[in-house]
PDB file of C-alpha atoms and ligand atoms in Angstrom:
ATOM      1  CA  UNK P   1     -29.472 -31.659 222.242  1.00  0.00           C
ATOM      2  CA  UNK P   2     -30.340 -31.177 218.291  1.00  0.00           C
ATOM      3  CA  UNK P   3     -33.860 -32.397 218.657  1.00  0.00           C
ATOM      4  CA  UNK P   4     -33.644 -29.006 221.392  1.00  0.00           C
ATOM      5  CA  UNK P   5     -31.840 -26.578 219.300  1.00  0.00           C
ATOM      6  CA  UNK P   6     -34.461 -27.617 216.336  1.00  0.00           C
ATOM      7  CA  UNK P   7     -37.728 -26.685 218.567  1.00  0.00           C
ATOM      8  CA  UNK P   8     -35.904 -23.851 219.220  1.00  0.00           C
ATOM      9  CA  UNK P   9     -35.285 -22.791 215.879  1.00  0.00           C
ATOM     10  CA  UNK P  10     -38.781 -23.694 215.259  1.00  0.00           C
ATOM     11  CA  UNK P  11     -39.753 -21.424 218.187  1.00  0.00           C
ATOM     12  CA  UNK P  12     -37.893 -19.198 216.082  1.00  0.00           C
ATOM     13  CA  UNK P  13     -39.152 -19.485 213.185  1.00  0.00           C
ATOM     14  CA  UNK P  14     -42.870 -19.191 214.066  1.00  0.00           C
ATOM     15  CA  UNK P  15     -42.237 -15.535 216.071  1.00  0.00           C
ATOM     16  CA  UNK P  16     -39.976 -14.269 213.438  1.00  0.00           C
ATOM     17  CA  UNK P  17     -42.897 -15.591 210.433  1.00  0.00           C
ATOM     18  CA  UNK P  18     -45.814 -13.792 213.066  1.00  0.00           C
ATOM     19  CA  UNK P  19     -48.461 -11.746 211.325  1.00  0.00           C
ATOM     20  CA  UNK P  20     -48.194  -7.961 211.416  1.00  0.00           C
ATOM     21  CA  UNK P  21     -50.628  -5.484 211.786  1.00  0.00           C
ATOM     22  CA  UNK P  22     -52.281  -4.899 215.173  1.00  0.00           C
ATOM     23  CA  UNK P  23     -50.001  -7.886 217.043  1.00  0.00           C
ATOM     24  CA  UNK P  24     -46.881  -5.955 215.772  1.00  0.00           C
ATOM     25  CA  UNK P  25     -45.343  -5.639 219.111  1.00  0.00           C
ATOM     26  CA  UNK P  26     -44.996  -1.735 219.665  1.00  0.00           C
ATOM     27  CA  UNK P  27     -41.897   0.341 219.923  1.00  0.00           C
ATOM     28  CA  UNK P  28     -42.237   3.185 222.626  1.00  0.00           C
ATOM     29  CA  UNK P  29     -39.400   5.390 221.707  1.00  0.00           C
ATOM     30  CA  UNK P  30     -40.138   5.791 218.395  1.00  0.00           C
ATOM     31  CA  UNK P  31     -43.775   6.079 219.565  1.00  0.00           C
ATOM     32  CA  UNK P  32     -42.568   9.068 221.064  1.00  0.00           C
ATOM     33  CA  UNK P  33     -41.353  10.431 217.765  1.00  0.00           C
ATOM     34  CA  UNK P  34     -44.000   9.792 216.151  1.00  0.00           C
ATOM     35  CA  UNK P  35     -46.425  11.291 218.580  1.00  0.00           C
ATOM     36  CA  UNK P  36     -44.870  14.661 217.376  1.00  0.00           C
ATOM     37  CA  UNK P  37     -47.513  14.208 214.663  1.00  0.00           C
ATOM     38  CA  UNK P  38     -49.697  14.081 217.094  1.00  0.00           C
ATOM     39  CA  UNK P  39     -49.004  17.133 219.423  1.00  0.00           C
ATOM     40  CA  UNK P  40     -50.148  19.429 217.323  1.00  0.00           C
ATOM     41  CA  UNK P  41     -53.317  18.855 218.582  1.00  0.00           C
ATOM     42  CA  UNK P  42     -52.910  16.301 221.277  1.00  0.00           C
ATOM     43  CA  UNK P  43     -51.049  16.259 224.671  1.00  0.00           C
ATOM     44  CA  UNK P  44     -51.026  13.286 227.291  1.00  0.00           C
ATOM     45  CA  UNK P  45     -51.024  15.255 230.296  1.00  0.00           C
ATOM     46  CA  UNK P  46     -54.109  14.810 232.307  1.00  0.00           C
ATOM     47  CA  UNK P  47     -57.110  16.642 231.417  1.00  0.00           C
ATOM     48  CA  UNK P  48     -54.990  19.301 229.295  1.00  0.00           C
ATOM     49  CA  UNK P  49     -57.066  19.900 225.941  1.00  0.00           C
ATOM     50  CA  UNK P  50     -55.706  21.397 222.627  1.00  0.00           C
ATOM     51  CA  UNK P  51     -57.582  21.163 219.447  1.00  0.00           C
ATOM     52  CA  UNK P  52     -58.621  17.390 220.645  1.00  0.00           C
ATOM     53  CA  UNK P  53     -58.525  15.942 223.571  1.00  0.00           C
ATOM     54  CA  UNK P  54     -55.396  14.947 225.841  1.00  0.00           C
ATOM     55  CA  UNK P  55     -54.786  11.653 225.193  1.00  0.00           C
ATOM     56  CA  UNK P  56     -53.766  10.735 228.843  1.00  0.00           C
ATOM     57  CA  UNK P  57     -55.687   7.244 229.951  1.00  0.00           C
ATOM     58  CA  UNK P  58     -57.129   6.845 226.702  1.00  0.00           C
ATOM     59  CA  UNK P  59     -56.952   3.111 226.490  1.00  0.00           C
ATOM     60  CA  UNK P  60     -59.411   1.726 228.591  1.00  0.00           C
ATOM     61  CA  UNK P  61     -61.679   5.363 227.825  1.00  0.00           C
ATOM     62  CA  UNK P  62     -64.583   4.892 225.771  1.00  0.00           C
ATOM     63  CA  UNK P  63     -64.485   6.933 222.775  1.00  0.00           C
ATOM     64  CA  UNK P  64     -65.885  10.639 222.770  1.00  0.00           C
ATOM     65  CA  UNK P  65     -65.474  10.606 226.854  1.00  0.00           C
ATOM     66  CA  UNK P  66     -62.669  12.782 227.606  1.00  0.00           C
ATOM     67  CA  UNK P  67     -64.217  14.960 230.834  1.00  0.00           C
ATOM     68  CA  UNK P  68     -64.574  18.982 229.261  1.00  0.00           C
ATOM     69  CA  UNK P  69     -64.249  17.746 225.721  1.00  0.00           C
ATOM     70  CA  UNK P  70     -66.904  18.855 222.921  1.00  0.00           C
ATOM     71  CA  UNK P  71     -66.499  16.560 220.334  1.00  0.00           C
ATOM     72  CA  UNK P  72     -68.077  15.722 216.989  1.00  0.00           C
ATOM     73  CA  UNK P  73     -71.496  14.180 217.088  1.00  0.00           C
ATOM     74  CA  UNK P  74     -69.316  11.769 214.908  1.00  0.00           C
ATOM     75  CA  UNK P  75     -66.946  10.397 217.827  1.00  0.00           C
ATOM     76  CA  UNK P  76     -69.504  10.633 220.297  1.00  0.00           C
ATOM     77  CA  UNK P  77     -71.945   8.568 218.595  1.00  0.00           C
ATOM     78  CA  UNK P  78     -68.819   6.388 217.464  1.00  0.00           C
ATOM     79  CA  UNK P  79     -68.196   5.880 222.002  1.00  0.00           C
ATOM     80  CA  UNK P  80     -72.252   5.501 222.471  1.00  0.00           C
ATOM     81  CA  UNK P  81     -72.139   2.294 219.819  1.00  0.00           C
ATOM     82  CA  UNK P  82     -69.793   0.691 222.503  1.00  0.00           C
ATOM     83  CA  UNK P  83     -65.957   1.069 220.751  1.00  0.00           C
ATOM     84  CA  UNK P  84     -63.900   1.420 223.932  1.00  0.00           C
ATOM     85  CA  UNK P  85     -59.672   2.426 222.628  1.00  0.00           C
ATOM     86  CA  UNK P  86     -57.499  -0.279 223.224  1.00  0.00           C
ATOM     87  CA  UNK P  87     -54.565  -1.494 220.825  1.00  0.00           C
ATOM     88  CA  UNK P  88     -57.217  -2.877 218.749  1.00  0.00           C
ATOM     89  CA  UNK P  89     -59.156  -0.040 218.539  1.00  0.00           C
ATOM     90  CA  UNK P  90     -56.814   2.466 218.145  1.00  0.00           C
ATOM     91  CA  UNK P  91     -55.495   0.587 215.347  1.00  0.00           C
ATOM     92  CA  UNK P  92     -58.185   0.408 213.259  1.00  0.00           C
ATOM     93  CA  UNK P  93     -58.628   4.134 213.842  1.00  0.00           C
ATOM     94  CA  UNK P  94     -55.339   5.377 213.608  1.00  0.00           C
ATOM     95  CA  UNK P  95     -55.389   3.781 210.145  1.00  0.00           C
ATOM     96  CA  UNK P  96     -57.617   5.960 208.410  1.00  0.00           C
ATOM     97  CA  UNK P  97     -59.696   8.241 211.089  1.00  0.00           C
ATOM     98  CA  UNK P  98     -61.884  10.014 208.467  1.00  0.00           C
ATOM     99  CA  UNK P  99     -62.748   6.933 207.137  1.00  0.00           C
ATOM    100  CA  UNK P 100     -63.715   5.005 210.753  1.00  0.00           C
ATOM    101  CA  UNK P 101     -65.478   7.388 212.155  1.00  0.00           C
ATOM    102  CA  UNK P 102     -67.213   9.625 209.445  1.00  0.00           C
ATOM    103  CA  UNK P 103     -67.686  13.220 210.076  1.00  0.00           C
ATOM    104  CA  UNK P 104     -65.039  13.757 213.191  1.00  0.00           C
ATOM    105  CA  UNK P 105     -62.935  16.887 213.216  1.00  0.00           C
ATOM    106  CA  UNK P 106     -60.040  15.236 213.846  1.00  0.00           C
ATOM    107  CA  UNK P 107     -58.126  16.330 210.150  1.00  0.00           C
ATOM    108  CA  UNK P 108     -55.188  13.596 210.414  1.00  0.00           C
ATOM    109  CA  UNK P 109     -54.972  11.263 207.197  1.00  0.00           C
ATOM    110  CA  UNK P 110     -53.576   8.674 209.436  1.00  0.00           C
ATOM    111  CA  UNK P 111     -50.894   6.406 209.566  1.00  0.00           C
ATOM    112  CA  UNK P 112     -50.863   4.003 206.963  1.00  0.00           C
ATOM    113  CA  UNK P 113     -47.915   1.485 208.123  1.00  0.00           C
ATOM    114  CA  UNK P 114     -48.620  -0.933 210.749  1.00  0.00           C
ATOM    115  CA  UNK P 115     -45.533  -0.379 212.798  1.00  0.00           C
ATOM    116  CA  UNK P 116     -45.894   3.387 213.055  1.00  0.00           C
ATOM    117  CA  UNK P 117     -49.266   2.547 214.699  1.00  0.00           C
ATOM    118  CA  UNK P 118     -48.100  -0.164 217.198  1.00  0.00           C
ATOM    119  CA  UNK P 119     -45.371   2.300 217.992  1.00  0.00           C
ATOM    120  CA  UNK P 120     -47.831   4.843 219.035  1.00  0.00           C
ATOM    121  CA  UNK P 121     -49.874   3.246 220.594  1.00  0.00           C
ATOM    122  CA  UNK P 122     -46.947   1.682 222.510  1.00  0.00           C
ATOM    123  CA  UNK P 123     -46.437   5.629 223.615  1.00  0.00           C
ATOM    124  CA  UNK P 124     -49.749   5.929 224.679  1.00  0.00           C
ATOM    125  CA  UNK P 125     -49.900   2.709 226.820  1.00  0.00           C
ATOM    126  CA  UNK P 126     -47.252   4.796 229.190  1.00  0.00           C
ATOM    127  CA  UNK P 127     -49.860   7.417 229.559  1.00  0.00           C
ATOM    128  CA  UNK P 128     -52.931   4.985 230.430  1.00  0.00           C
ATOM    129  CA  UNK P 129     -52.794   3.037 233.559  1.00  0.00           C
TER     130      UNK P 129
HETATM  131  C1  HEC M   1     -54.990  18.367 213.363  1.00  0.00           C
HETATM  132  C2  HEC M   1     -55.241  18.020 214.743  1.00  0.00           C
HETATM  133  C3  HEC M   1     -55.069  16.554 215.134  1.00  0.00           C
HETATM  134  C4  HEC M   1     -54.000  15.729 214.901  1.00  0.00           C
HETATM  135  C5  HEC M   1     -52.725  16.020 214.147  1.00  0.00           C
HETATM  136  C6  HEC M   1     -54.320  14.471 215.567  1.00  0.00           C
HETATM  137  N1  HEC M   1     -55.541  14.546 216.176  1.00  0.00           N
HETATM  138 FE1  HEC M   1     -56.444  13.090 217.244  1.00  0.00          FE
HETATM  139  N2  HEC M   1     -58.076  14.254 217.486  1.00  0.00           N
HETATM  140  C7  HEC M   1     -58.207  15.565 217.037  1.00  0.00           C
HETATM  141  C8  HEC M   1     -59.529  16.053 217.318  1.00  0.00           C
HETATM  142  C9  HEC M   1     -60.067  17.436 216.988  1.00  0.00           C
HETATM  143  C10 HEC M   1     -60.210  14.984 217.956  1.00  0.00           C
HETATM  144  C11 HEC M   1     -61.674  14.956 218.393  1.00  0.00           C
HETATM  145  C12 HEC M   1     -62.400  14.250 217.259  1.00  0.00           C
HETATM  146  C13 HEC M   1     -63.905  14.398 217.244  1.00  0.00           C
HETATM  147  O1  HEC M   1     -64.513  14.880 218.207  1.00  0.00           O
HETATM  148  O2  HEC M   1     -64.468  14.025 216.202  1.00  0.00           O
HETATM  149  C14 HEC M   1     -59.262  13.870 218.046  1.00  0.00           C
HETATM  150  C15 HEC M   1     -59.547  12.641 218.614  1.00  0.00           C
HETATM  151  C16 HEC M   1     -58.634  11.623 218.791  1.00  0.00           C
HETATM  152  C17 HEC M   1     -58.887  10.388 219.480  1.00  0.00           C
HETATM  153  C18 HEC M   1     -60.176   9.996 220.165  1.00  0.00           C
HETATM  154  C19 HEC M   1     -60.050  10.459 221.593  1.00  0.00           C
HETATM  155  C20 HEC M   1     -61.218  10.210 222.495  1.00  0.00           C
HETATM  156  O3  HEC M   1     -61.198  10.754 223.610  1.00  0.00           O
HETATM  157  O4  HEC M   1     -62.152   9.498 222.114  1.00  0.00           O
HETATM  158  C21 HEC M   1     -57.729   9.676 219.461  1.00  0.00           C
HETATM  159  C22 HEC M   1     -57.492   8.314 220.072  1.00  0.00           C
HETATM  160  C23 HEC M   1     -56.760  10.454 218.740  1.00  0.00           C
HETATM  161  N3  HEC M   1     -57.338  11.640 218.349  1.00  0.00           N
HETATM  162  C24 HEC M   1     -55.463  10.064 218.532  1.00  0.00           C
HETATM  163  C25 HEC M   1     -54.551  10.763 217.745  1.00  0.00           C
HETATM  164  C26 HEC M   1     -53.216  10.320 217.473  1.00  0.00           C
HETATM  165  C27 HEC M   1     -52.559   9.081 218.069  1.00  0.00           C
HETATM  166  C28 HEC M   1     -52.670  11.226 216.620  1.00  0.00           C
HETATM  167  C29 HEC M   1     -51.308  11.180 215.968  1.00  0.00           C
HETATM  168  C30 HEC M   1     -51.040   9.987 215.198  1.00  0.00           C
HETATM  169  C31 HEC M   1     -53.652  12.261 216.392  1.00  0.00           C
HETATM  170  N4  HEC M   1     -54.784  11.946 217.093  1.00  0.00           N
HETATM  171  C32 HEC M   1     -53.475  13.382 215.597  1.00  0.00           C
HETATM  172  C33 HEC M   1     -57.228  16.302 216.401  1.00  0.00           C
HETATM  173  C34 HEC M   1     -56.030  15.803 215.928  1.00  0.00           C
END
C-alpha cells in the first residue's frame, strides 16, 4: 500500500514538474477567448477569408495553402520549404510571426506566453479534423 501511494506521488510529481512550452497541454475555452485576437483577421469557418486566411483545417495544411488565398511570397515560400502547422509548428510561429517567417503580412506581435499558445491552438484543433 505505501510503496503504491509513493509511485503514485511520484507519478505525481513527474507530470506536475513537466516542461512547458509546446507540451503545455492546451486549454480550449480559453483558446476561444483568446482567438478574439485573432478574428480580426481570421475566421475558422471553411474557406471564409478576411484579411488572412480562415483558419479552418489548418493543422495538418501546409503553410501558404489555404485554396483562394494570396499570400506573401514570405508564407508561401515558408509552406514550399516543407513546414506543415501542427502544435509544433504553430507554436513556434505563434511566438513571434514576424520573426519566423520574415516578410509575411500577417501584423500580429504574437503571443509571448506559452499557455496562451497551447490554448489556441487547443481552439484550433476543434476546427481541423
Ligand atoms: C492583423 C490581422 C491578423 C491577426 C490579428 C492575426 N493574423 Fe494570422 N494571418 C494574417 C494574414 C494577413 C496572414 C497571411 C500571412 C502571409 O501571407 O504572409 C495570416 C496567416 C496566418 C497563419 C498561416 C495560415 C496558412 O494558411 O498558412 C496562421 C496559422 C495564423 N495566421 C494564425 C493566427 C492566429 C492563431 C492569430 C491569433 C493569435 C492570428 N493569426 C492573428 C493576419 C492576421
Amino acid at each position: 500500500m505505501t510503496a503504491n501511494r509513493r509511485i503514485v506521488f511520484l507519478i505525481g510529481l513527474l507530470l506536475a514538474g513537466s516542461p512547458a512550452g509546446a507540451w503545455a497541454a492546451g486549454n480550449s475555452a480559453n483558446g476561444e477567448k483568446l482567438f478574439k485576437k485573432c478574428a480580426a483577421c481570421h475566421s475558422v469557418a471553411p474557406g471564409k477569408k478576411k484579411v488572412g486566411p480562415s483558419l479552418h483545417g489548418v493543422l495538418g495544411r501546409t503553410a501558404g495553402s489555404a485554396e483562394g488565398y494570396r499570400y506573401s511570397k514570405a508564407m508561401t515560400a515558408y509552406g514550399r520549404s516543407g513546414i506543415v502547422w501542427d502544435a509544433d509548428t504553430l507554436d513556434v510561429y505563434l511566438e513571434a510571426p514576424r520573426k519566423v517567417v520574415k516578410g509575411t503580412k500577417m501584423s500580429f506581435p504574437g503571443f509571448k506566453k506559452a499557455q496562451d499558445r497551447a490554448d489556441v491552438i487547443a481552439f484550433l484543433k476543434q476546427y481541423s479534423e
